[in-house]
mmCIF file with all atom_site columns, C-alpha atoms in Angstrom:
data_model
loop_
_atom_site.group_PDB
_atom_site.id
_atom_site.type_symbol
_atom_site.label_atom_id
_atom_site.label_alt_id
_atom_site.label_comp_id
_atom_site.label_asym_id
_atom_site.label_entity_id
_atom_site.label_seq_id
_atom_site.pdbx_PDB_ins_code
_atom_site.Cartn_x
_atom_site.Cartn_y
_atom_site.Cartn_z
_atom_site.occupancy
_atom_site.B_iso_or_equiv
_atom_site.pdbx_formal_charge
_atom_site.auth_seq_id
_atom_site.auth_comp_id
_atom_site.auth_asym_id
_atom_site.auth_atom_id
_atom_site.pdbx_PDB_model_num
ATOM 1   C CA . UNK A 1 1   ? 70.791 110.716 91.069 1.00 44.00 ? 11  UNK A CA 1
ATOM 2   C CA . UNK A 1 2   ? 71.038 114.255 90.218 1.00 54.00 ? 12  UNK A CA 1
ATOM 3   C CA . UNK A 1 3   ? 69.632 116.354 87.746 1.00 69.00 ? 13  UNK A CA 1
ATOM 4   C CA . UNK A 1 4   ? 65.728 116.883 86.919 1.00 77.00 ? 14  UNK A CA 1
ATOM 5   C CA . UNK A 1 5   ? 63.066 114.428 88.068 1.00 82.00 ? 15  UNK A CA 1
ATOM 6   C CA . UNK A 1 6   ? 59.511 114.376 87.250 1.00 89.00 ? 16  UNK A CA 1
ATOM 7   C CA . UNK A 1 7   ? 56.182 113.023 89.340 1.00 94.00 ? 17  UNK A CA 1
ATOM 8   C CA . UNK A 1 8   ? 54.645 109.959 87.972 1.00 96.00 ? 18  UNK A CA 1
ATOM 9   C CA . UNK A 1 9   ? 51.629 112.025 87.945 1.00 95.00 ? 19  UNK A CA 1
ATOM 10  C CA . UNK A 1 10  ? 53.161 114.286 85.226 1.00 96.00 ? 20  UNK A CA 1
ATOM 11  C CA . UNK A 1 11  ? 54.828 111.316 83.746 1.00 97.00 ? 21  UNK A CA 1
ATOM 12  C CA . UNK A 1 12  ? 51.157 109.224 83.153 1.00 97.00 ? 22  UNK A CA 1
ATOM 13  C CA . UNK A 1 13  ? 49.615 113.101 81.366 1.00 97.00 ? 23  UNK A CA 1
ATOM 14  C CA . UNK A 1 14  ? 52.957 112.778 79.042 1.00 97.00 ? 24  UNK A CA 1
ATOM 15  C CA . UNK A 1 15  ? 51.835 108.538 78.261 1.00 98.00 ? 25  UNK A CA 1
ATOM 16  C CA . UNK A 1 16  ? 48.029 109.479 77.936 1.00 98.00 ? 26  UNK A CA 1
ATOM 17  C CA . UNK A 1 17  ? 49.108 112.629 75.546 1.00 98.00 ? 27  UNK A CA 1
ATOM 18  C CA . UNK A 1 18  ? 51.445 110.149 73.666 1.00 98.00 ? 28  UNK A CA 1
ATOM 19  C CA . UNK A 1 19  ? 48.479 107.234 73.538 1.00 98.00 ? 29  UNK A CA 1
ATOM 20  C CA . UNK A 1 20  ? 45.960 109.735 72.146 1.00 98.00 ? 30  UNK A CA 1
ATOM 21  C CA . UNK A 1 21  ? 48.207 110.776 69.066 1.00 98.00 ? 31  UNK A CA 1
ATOM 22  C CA . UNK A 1 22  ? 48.639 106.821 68.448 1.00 98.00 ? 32  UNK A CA 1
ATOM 23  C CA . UNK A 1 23  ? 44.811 105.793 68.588 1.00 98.00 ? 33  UNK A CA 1
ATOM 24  C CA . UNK A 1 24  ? 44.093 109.014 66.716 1.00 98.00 ? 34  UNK A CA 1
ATOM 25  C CA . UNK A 1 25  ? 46.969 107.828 64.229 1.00 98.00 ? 35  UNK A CA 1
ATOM 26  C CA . UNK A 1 26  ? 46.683 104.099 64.706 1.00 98.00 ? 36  UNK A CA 1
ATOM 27  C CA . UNK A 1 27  ? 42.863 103.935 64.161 1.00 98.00 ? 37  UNK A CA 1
ATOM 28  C CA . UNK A 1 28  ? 42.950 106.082 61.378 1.00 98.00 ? 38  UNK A CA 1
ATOM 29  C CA . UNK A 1 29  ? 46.154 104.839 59.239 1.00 98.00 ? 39  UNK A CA 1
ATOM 30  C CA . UNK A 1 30  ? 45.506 101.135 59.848 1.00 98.00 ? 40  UNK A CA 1
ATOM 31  C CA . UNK A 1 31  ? 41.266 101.237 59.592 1.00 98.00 ? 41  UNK A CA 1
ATOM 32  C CA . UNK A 1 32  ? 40.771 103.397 56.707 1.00 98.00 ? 42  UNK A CA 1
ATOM 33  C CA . UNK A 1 33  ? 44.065 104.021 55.204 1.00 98.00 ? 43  UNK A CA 1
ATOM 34  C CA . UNK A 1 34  ? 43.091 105.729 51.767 1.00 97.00 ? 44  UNK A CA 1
ATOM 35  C CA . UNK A 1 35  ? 41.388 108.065 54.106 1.00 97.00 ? 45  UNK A CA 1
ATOM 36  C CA . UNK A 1 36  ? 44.157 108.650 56.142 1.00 97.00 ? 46  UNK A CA 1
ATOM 37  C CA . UNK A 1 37  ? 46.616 109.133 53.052 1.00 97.00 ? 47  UNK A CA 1
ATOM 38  C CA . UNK A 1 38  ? 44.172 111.964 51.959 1.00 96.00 ? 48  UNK A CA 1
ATOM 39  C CA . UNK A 1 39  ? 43.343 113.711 54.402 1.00 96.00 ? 49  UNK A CA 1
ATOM 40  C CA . UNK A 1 40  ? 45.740 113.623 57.548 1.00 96.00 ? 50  UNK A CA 1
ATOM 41  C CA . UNK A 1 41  ? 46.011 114.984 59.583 1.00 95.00 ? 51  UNK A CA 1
ATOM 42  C CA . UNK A 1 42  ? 42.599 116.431 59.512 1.00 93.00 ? 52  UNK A CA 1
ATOM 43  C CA . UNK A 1 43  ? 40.250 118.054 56.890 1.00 86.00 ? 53  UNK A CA 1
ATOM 44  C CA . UNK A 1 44  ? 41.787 120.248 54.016 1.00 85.00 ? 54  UNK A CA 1
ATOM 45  C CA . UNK A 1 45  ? 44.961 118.812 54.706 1.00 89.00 ? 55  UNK A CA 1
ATOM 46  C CA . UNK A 1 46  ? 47.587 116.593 52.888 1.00 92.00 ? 56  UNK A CA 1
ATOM 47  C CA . UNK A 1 47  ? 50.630 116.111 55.132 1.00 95.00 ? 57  UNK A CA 1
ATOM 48  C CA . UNK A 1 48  ? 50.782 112.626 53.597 1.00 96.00 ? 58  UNK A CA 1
ATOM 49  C CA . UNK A 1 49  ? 49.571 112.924 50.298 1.00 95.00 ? 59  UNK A CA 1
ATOM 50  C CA . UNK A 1 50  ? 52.430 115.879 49.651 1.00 94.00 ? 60  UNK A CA 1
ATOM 51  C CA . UNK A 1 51  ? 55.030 113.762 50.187 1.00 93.00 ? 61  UNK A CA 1
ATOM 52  C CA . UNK A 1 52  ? 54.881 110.534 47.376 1.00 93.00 ? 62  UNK A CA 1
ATOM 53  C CA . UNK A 1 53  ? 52.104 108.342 46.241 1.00 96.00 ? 63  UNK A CA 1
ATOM 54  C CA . UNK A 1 54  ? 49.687 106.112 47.776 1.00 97.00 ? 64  UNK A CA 1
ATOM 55  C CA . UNK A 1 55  ? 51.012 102.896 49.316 1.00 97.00 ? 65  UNK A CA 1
ATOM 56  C CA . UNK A 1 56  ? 48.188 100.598 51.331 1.00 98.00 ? 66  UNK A CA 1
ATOM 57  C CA . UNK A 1 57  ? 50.937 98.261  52.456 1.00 98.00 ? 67  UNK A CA 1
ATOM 58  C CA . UNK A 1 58  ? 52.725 101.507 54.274 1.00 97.00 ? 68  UNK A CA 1
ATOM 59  C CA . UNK A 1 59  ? 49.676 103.382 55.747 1.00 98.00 ? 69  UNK A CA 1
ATOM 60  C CA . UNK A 1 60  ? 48.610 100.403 57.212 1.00 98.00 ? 70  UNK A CA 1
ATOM 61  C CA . UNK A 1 61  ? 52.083 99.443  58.551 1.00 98.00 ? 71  UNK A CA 1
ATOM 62  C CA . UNK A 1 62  ? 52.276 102.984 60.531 1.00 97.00 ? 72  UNK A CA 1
ATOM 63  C CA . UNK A 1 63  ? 48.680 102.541 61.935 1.00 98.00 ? 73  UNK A CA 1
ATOM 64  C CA . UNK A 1 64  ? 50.100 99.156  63.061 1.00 98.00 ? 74  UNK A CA 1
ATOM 65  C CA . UNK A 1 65  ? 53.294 100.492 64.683 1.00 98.00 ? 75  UNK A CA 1
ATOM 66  C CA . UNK A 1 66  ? 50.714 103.452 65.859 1.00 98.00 ? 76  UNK A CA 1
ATOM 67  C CA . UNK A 1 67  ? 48.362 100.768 67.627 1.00 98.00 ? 77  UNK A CA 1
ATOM 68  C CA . UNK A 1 68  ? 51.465 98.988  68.743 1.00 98.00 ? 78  UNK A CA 1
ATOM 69  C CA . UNK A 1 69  ? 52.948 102.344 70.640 1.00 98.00 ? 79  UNK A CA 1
ATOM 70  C CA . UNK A 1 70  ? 49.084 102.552 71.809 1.00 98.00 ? 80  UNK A CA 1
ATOM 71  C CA . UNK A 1 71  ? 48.904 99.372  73.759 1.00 98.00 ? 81  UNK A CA 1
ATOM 72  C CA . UNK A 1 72  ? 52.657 99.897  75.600 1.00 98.00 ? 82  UNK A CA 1
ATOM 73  C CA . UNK A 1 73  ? 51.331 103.712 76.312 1.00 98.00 ? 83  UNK A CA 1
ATOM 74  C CA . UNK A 1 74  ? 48.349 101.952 77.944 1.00 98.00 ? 84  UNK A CA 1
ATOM 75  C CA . UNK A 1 75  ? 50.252 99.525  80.082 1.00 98.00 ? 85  UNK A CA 1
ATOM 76  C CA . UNK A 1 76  ? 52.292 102.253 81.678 1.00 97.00 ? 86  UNK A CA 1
ATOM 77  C CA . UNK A 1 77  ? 49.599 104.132 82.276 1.00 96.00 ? 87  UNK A CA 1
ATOM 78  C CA . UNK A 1 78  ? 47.950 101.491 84.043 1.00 97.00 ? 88  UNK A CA 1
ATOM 79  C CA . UNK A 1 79  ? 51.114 99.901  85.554 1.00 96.00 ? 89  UNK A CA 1
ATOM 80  C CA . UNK A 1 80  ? 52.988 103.875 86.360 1.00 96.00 ? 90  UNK A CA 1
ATOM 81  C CA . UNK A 1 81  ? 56.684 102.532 87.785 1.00 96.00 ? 91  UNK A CA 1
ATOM 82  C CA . UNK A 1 82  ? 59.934 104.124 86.906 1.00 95.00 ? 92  UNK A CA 1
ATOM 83  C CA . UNK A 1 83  ? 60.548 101.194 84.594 1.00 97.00 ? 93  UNK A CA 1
ATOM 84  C CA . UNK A 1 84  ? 57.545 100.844 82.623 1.00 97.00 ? 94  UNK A CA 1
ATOM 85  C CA . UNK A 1 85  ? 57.419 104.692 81.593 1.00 97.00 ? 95  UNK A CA 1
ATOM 86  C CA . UNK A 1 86  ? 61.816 105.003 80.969 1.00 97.00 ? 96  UNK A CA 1
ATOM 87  C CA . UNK A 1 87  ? 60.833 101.701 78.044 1.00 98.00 ? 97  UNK A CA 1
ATOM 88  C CA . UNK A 1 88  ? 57.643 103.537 76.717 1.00 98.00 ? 98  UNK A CA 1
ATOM 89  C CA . UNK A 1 89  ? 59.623 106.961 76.820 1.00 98.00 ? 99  UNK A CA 1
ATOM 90  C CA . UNK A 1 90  ? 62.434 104.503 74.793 1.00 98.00 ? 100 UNK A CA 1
ATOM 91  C CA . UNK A 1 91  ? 59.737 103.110 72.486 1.00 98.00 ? 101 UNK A CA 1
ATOM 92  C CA . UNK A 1 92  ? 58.388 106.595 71.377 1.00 98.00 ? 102 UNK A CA 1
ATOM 93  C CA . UNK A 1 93  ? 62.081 108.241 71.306 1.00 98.00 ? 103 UNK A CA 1
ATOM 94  C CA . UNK A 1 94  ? 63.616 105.871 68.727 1.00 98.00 ? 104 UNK A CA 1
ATOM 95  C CA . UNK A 1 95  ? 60.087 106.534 66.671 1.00 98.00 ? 105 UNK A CA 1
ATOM 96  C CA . UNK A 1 96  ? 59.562 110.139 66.884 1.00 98.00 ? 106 UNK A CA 1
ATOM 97  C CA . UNK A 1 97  ? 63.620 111.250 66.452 1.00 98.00 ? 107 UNK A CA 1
ATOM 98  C CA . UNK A 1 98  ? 63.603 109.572 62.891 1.00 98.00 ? 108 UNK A CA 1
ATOM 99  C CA . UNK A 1 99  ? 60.230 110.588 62.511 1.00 97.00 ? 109 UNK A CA 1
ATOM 100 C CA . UNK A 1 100 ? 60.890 114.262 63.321 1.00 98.00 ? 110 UNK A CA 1
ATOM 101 C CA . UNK A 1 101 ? 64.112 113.933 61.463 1.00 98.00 ? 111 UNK A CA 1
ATOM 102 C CA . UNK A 1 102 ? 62.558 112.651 58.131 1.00 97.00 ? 112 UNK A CA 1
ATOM 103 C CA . UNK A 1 103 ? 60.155 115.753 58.295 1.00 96.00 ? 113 UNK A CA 1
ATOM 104 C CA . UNK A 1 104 ? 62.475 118.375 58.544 1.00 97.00 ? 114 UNK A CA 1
ATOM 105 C CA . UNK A 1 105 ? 64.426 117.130 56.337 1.00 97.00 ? 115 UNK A CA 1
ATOM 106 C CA . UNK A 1 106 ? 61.429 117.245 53.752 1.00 96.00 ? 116 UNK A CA 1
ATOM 107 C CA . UNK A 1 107 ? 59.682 120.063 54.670 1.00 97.00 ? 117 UNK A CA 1
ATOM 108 C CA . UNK A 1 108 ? 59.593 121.713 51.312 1.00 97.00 ? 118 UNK A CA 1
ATOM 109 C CA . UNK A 1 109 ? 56.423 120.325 49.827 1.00 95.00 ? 119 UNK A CA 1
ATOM 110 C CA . UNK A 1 110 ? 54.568 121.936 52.560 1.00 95.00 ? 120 UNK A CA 1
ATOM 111 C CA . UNK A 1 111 ? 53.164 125.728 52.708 1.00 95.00 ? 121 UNK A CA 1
ATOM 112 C CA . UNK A 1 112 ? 54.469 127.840 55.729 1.00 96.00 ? 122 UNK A CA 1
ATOM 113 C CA . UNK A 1 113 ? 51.973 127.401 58.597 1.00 95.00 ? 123 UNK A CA 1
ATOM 114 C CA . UNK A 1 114 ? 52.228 123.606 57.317 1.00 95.00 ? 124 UNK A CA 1
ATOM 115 C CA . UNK A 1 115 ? 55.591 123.729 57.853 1.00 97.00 ? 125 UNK A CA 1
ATOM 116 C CA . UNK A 1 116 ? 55.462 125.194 61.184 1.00 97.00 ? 126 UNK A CA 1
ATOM 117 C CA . UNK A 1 117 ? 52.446 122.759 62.439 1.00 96.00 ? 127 UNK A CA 1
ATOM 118 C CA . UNK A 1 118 ? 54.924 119.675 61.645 1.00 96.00 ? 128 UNK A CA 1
ATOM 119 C CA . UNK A 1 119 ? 57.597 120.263 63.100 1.00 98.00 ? 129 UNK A CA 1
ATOM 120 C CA . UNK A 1 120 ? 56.001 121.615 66.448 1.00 98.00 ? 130 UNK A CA 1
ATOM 121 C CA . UNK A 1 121 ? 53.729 119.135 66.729 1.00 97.00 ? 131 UNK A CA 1
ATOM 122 C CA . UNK A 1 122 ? 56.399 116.515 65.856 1.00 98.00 ? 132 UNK A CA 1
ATOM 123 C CA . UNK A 1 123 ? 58.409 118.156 68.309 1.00 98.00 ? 133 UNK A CA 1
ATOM 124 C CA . UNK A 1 124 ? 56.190 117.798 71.030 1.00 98.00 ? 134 UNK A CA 1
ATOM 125 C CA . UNK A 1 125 ? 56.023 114.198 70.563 1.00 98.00 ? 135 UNK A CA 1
ATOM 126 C CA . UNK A 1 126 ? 59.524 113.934 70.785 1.00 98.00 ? 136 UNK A CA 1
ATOM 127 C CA . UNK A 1 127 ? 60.281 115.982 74.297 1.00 98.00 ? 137 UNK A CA 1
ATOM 128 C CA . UNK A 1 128 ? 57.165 113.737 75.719 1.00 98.00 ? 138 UNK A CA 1
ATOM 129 C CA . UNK A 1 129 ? 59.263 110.917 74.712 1.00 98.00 ? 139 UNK A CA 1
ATOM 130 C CA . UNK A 1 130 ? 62.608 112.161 76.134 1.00 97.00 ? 140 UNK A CA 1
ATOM 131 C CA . UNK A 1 131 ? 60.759 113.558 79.490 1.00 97.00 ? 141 UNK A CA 1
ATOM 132 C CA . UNK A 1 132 ? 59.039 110.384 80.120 1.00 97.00 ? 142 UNK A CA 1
ATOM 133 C CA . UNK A 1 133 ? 62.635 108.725 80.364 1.00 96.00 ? 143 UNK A CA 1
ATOM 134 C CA . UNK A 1 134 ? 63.374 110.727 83.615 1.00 96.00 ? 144 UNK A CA 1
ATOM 135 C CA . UNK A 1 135 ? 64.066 109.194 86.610 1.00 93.00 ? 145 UNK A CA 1
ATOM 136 C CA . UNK A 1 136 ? 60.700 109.599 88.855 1.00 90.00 ? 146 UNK A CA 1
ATOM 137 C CA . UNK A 1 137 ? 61.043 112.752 91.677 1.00 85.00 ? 147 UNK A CA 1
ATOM 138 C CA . UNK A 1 138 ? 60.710 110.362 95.000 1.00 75.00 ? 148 UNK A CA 1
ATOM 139 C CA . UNK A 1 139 ? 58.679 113.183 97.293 1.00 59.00 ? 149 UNK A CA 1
ATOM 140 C CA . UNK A 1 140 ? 55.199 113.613 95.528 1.00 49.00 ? 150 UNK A CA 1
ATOM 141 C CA . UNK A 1 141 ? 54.605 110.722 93.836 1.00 41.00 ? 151 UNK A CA 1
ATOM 142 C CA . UNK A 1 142 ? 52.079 108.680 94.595 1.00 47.00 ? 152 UNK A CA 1
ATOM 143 C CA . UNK A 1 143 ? 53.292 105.629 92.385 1.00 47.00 ? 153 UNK A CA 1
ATOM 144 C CA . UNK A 1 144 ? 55.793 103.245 93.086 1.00 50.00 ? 154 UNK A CA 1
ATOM 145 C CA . UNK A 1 145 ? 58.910 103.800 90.543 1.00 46.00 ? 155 UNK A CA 1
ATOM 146 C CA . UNK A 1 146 ? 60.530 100.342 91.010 1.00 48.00 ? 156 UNK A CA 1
ATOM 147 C CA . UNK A 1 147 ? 58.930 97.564  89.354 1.00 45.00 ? 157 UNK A CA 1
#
């Protein structure tokens, strides 16, 4: 196959990158989700209060998807084949393209450097997602990419 191809060891820094935004998310949103409505993504700011009113039900329903993405992030790090990463890299794409699309879409509750902060960090998540659904560079990888 032509085209670009990635090592598996870049591939498993792109899944642990992606699993540390979900625990960070995941922990946060489903464990203490008036908390998380507050004050995410970190102190002094309000991504999510900005953008409607407080719903328990829905905070705790993205720390759940959050923990969810966590666990299959976790498996293909420990399991690295061509397979496992392409259906994590699936997994994340499918959540972080409507994701990133809802937010710039609704970026005008937020101040400039707000603005700018969302939608590269939600970009980021969303070329991870797309890079970890290249097919594996054979020379250099220390994995095996079938399953």
């Amino acid at each position: 196959m032509g085209g670009v191809a990635m090592t598996m060891t870049a591939k498993r820094w792109m899944a642990a990158v992606l699993a540390v935004a979900a625990a960070y998310q995941g922990v946060w949103a489903a464990g203490f989700p008036l908390s998380f409505y507050q004050d995410f993504p970190g102190p002094g700011l309000h991504w999510v209060a900005a953008l409607g009113p407080y719903n328990e039900h829905l905070v705790r329903d993205v720390g759940a998807l959050n923990l969810s993405l966590l666990v299959l992030s976790v498996w293909a790090l420990r399991r690295p084949t061509q397979d496992s990463m392409v259906v994590t890299g699936g997994a994340w794409l499918i959540y972080n393209a409507i994701h990133f699309l809802w937010h710039v879409l609704h970026l005008e509750v937020f101040p400039t450097i707000d603005k700018i902060s969302v939608v590269v960090i939600l970009a980021g998540l969303l070329i991870l997602s797309i890079l970890l659904m290249l097919p594996v560079r054979s020379s250099g990888s220390a994995a095996p990419t079938e399953a």
